[in-house]
Tab-separated table of C-alpha atoms in Angstrom:
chain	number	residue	atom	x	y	z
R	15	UNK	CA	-4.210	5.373	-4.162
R	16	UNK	CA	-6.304	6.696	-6.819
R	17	UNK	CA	-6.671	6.439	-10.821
R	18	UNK	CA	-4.254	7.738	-13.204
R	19	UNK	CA	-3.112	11.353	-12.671
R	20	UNK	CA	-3.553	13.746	-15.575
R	21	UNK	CA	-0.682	15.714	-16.448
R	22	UNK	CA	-0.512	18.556	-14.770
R	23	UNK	CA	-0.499	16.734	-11.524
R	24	UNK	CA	2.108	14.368	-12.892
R	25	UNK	CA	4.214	17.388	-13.234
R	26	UNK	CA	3.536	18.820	-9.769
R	27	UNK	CA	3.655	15.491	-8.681
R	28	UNK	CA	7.647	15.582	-8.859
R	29	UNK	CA	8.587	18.889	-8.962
R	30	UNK	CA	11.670	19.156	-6.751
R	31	UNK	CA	11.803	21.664	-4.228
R	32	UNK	CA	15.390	21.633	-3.412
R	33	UNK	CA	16.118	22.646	-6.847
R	34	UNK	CA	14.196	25.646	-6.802
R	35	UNK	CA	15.291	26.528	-3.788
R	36	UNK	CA	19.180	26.279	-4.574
R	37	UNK	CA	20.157	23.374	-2.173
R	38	UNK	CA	20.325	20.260	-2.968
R	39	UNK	CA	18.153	17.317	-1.402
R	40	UNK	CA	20.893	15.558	1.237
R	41	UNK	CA	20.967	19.607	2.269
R	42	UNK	CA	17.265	20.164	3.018
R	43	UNK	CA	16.132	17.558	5.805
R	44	UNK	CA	12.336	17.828	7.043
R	45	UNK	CA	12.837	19.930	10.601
R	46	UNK	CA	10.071	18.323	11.879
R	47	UNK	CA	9.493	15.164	13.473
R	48	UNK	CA	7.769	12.672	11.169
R	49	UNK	CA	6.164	9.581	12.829
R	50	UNK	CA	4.158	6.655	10.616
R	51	UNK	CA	0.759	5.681	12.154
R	52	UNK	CA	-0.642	2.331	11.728
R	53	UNK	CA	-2.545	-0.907	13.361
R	54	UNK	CA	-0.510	-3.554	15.223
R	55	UNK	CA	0.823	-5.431	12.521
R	56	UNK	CA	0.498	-8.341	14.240
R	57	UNK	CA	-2.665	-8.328	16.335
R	58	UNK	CA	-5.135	-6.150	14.779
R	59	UNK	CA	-4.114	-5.277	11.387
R	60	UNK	CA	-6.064	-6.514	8.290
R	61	UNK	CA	-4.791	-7.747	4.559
R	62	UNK	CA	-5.958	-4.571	2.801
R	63	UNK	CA	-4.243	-2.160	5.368
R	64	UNK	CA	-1.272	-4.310	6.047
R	65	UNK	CA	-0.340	-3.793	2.130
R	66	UNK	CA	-1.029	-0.100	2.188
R	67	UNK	CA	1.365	0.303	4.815
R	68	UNK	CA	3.907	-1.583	4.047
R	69	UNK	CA	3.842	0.774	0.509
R	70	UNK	CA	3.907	3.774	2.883
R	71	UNK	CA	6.939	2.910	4.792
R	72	UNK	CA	9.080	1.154	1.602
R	73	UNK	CA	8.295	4.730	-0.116
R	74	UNK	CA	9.842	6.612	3.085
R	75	UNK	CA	12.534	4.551	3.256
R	76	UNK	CA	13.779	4.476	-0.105
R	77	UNK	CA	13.575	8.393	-0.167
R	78	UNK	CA	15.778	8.239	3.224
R	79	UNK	CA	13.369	10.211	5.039
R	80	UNK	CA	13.600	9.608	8.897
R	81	UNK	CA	11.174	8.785	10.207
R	82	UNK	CA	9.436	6.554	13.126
R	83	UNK	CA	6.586	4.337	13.487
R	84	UNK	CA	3.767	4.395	16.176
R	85	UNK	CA	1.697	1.725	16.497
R	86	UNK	CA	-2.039	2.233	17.662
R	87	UNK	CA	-4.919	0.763	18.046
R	88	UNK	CA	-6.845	3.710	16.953
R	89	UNK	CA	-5.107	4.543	14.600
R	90	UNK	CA	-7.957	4.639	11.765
R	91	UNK	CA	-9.828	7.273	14.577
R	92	UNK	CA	-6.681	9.418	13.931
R	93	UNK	CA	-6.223	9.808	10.399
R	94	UNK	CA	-7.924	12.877	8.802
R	95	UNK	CA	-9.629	10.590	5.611
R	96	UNK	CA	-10.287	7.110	8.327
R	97	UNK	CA	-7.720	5.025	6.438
R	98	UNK	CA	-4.206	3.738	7.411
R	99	UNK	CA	-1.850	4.673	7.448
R	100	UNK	CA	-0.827	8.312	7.634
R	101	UNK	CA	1.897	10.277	8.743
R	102	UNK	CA	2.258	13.453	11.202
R	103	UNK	CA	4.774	15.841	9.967
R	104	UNK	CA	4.805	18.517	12.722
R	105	UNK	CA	1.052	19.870	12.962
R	106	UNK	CA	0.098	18.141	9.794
R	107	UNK	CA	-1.222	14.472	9.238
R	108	UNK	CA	-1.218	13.356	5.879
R	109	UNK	CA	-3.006	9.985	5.197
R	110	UNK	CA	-2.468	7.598	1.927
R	111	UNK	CA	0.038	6.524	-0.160
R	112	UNK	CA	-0.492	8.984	-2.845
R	113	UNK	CA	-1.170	12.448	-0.791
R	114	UNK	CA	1.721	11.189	1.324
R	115	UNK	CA	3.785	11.046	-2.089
R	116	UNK	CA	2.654	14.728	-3.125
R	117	UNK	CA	3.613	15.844	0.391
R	118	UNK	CA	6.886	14.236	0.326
R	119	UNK	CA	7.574	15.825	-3.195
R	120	UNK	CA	6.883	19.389	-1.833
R	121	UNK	CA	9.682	19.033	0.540
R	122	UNK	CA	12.287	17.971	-2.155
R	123	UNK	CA	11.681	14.108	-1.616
R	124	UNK	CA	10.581	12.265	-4.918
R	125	UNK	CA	11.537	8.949	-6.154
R	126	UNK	CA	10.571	9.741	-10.233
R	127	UNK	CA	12.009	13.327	-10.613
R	128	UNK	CA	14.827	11.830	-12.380
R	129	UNK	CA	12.386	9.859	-14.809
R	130	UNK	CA	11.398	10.701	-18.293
R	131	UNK	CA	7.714	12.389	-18.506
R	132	UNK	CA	6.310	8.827	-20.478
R	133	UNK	CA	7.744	6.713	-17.704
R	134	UNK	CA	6.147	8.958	-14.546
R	135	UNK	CA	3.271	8.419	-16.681
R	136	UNK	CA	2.797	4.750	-17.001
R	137	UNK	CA	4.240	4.303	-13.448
R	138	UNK	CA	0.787	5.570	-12.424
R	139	UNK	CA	-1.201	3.863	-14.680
R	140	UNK	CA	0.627	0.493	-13.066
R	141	UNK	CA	-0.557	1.983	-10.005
R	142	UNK	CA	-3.687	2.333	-10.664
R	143	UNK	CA	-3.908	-1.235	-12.118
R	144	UNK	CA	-2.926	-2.648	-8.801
R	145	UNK	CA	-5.461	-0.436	-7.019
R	146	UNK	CA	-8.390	-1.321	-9.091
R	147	UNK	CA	-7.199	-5.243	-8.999
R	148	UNK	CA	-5.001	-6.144	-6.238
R	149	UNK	CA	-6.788	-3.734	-3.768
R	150	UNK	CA	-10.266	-4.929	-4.629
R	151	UNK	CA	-8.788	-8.741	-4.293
R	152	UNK	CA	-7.643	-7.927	-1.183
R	153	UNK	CA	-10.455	-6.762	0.173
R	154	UNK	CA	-12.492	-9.428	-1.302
R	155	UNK	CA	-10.350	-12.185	0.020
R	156	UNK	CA	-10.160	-10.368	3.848
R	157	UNK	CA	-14.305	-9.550	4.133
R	158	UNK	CA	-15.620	-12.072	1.612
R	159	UNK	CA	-13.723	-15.061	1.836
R	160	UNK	CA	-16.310	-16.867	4.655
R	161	UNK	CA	-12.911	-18.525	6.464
R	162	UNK	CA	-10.442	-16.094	6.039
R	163	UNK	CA	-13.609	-13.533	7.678
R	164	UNK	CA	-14.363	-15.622	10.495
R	165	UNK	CA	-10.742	-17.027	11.307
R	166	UNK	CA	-8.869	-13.623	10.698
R	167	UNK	CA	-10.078	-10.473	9.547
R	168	UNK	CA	-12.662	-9.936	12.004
R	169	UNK	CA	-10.865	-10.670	15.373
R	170	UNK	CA	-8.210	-8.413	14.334
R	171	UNK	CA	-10.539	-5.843	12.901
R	172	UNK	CA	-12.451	-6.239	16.738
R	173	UNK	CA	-9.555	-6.902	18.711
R	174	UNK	CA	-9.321	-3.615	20.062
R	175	UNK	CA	-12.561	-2.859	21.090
R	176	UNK	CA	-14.233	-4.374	24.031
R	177	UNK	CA	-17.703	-6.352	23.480
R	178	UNK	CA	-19.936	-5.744	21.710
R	179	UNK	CA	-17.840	-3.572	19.764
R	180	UNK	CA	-15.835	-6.131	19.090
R	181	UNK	CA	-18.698	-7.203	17.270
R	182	UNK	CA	-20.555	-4.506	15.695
R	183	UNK	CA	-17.513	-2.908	14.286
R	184	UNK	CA	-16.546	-5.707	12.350
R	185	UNK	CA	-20.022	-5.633	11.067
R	186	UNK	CA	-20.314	-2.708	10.643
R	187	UNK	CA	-17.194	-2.573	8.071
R	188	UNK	CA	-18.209	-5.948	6.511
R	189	UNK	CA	-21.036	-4.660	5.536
R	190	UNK	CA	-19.395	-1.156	4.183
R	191	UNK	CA	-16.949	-3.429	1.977
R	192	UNK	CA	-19.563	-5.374	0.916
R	193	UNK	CA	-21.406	-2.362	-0.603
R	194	UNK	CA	-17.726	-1.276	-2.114
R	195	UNK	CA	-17.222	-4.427	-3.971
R	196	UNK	CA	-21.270	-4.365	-5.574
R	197	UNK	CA	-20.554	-1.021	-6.527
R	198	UNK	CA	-16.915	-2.316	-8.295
R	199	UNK	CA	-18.506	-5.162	-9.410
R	200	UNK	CA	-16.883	-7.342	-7.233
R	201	UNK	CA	-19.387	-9.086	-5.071
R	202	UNK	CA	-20.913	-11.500	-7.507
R	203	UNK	CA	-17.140	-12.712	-8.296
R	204	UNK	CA	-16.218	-16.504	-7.251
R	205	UNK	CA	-12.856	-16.843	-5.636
R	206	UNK	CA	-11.943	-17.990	-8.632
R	207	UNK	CA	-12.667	-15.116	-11.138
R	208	UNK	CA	-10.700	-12.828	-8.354
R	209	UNK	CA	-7.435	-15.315	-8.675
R	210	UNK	CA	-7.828	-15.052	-12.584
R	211	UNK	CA	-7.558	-11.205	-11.770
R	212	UNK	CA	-4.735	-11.628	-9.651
R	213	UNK	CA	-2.499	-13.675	-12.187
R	214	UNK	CA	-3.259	-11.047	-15.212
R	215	UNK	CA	-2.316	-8.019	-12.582
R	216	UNK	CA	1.366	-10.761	-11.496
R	217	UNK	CA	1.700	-11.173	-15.454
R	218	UNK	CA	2.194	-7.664	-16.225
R	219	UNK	CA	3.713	-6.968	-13.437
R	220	UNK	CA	6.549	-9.676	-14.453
R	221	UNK	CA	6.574	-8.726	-17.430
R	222	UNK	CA	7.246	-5.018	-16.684
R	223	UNK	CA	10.368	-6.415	-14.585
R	224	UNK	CA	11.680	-8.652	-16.495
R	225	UNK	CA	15.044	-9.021	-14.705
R	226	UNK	CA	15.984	-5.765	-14.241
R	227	UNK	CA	16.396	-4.573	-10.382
R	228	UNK	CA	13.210	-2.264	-10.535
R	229	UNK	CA	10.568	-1.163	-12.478
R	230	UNK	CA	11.634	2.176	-13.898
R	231	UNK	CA	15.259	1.965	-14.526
R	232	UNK	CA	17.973	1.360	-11.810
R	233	UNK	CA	16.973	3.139	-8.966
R	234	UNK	CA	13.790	2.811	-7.201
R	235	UNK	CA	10.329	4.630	-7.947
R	236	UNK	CA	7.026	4.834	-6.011
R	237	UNK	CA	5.441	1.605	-8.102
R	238	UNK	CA	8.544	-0.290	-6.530
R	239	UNK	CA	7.028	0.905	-3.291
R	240	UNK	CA	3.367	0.026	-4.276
R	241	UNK	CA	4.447	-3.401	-5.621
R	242	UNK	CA	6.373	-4.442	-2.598
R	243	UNK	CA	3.299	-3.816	-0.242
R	244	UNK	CA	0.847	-5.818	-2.207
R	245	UNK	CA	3.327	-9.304	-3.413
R	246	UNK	CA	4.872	-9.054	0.019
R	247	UNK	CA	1.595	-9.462	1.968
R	248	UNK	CA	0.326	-12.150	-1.342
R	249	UNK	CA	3.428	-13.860	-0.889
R	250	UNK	CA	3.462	-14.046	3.386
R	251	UNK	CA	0.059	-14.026	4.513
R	252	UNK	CA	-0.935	-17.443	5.834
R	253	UNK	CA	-4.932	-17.588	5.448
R	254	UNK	CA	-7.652	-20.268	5.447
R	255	UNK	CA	-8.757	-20.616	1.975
R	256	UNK	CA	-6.411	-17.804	0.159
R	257	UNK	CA	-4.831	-19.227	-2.907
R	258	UNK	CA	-2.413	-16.338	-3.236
R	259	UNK	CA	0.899	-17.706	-1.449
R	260	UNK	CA	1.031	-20.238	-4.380
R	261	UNK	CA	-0.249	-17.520	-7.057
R	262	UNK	CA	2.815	-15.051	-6.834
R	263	UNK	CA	5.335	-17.994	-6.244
R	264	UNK	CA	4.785	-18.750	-10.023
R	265	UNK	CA	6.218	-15.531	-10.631
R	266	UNK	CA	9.951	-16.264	-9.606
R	267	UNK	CA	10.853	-12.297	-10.286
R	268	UNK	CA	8.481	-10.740	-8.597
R	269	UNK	CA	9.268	-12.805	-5.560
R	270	UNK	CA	13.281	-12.262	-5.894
R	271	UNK	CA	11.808	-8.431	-6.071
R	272	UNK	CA	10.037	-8.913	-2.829
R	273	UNK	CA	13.719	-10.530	-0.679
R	274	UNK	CA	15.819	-7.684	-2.632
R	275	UNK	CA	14.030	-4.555	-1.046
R	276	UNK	CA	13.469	-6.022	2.138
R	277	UNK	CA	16.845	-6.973	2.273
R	278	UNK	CA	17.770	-3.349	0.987
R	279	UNK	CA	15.542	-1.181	3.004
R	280	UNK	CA	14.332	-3.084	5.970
R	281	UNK	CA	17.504	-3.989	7.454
């Protein structure tokens, strides 16, 4: 995910293909195979990545695009930009959420084509929100957090390599994220300060809600997608330290949110 798009991509963003083409979006179905790569969710996959692919898939699935998912232990090796998760669509690998979304909009699939021009336009900024805080806080909790680094994030991050890879990677990567959050401004934050982050981003968030089913009217959009990734993996993940689980249960909507797509989409 990156910051706010500036107009003329929001436009190209959604333009829909099927239209133009004279046939309407049930009628054009992707000929090629299209398989989701990503870590083992359970064994090897980290905080930060487990959220960016849960966005992924939510997006694919409420677009009904079929697709499959591979699981693989190299799978950051494979992706063209070195981040999960990505998607093959016949000779072409497409990695992150958003470049994933533009693809997915060139072949007639897109989630906001029905929305007004304002709303497509603060559905990114609310993306970019959560990028610039939940992102960073996830990152900070996973490679920061002294427990949740030692007890979690790097014997999955290693898990897959054998010694001293195992080690070095890890290191390696701790060391990169480290450098990420100084440049961000991030590495001289107590846990604290990054929880006081969190609850503004779950405010607004709630707020933006309020009780209706999703964000941007009543069908789904690509922040629904984005949301879902980040509060489900605040909401489930069980770490040493990590006062998130109790942070987004304050927020009763957002976690009703949460049980309503995976009930929706996911079963």
């Amino acid at each position: 995910m990156s910051s706010v798009l500036d107009q003329e991509n929001i436009d190209n963003l959604c333009v829909d293909v099927s239209e133009a083409s004279g046939t309407s979006r049930e009628q054009q179905k992707w000929s090629e195979d299209v398989i989701l790569f990503q870590p083992y969710q359970v064994e090897q996959i980290t905080l930060p990545d487990y959220a960016q692919c849960l966005a992924v898939e939510a997006f694919l699935r409420m677009t009904g695009i079929i697709f499959r998912v591979e699981q693989r232990t190299n799978a950051a090796e494979m992706s063209p930009s070195g981040k999960v998760p990505f998607i093959q669509v016949g000779s072409q690998l497409i990695a992150e959420f958003e470049p994933i979304v533009k693809f997915a909009a060139s072949k007639g699939y897109c989630l906001c084509k029905d929305k007004p021009e304002q709303a497509v336009a603060e559905m990114w900024a609310y993306v970019s929100m959560l990028d610039n805080i939940l992102t960073n806080a996830e990152l900070y909790v996973a490679w920061m957090v002294p427990d949740v680094l030692a007890e979690v994030t790097k014997p999955r991050y290693g898990c897959a390599y054998p010694w001293p890879l195992n080690w070095i990677l890890p290191w390696l990567k701790q060391r990169e994220v480290q450098h990420l959050m100084t440049i961000k401004d991030w590495a001289s934050k107590s846990l604290g300060e990054v929880t006081g982050e969190v609850r503004v981003c779950l405010r607004a968030l709630s707020e933006k809600l309020d009780k209706n089913k999703f964000f941007l009217g009543p069908t789904p959009s690509e922040l629904d997608a984005v949301v879902f990734g980040h509060i489900f993996i605040l909401q489930t993940s069980k770490l040493p330290g990590s006062p998130f689980n109790k942070l987004v249960s304050q927020f009763d909507n957002l976690g009703n949110f949460c049980k309503r797509i995976e009930s929706t989409y996911f079963f």
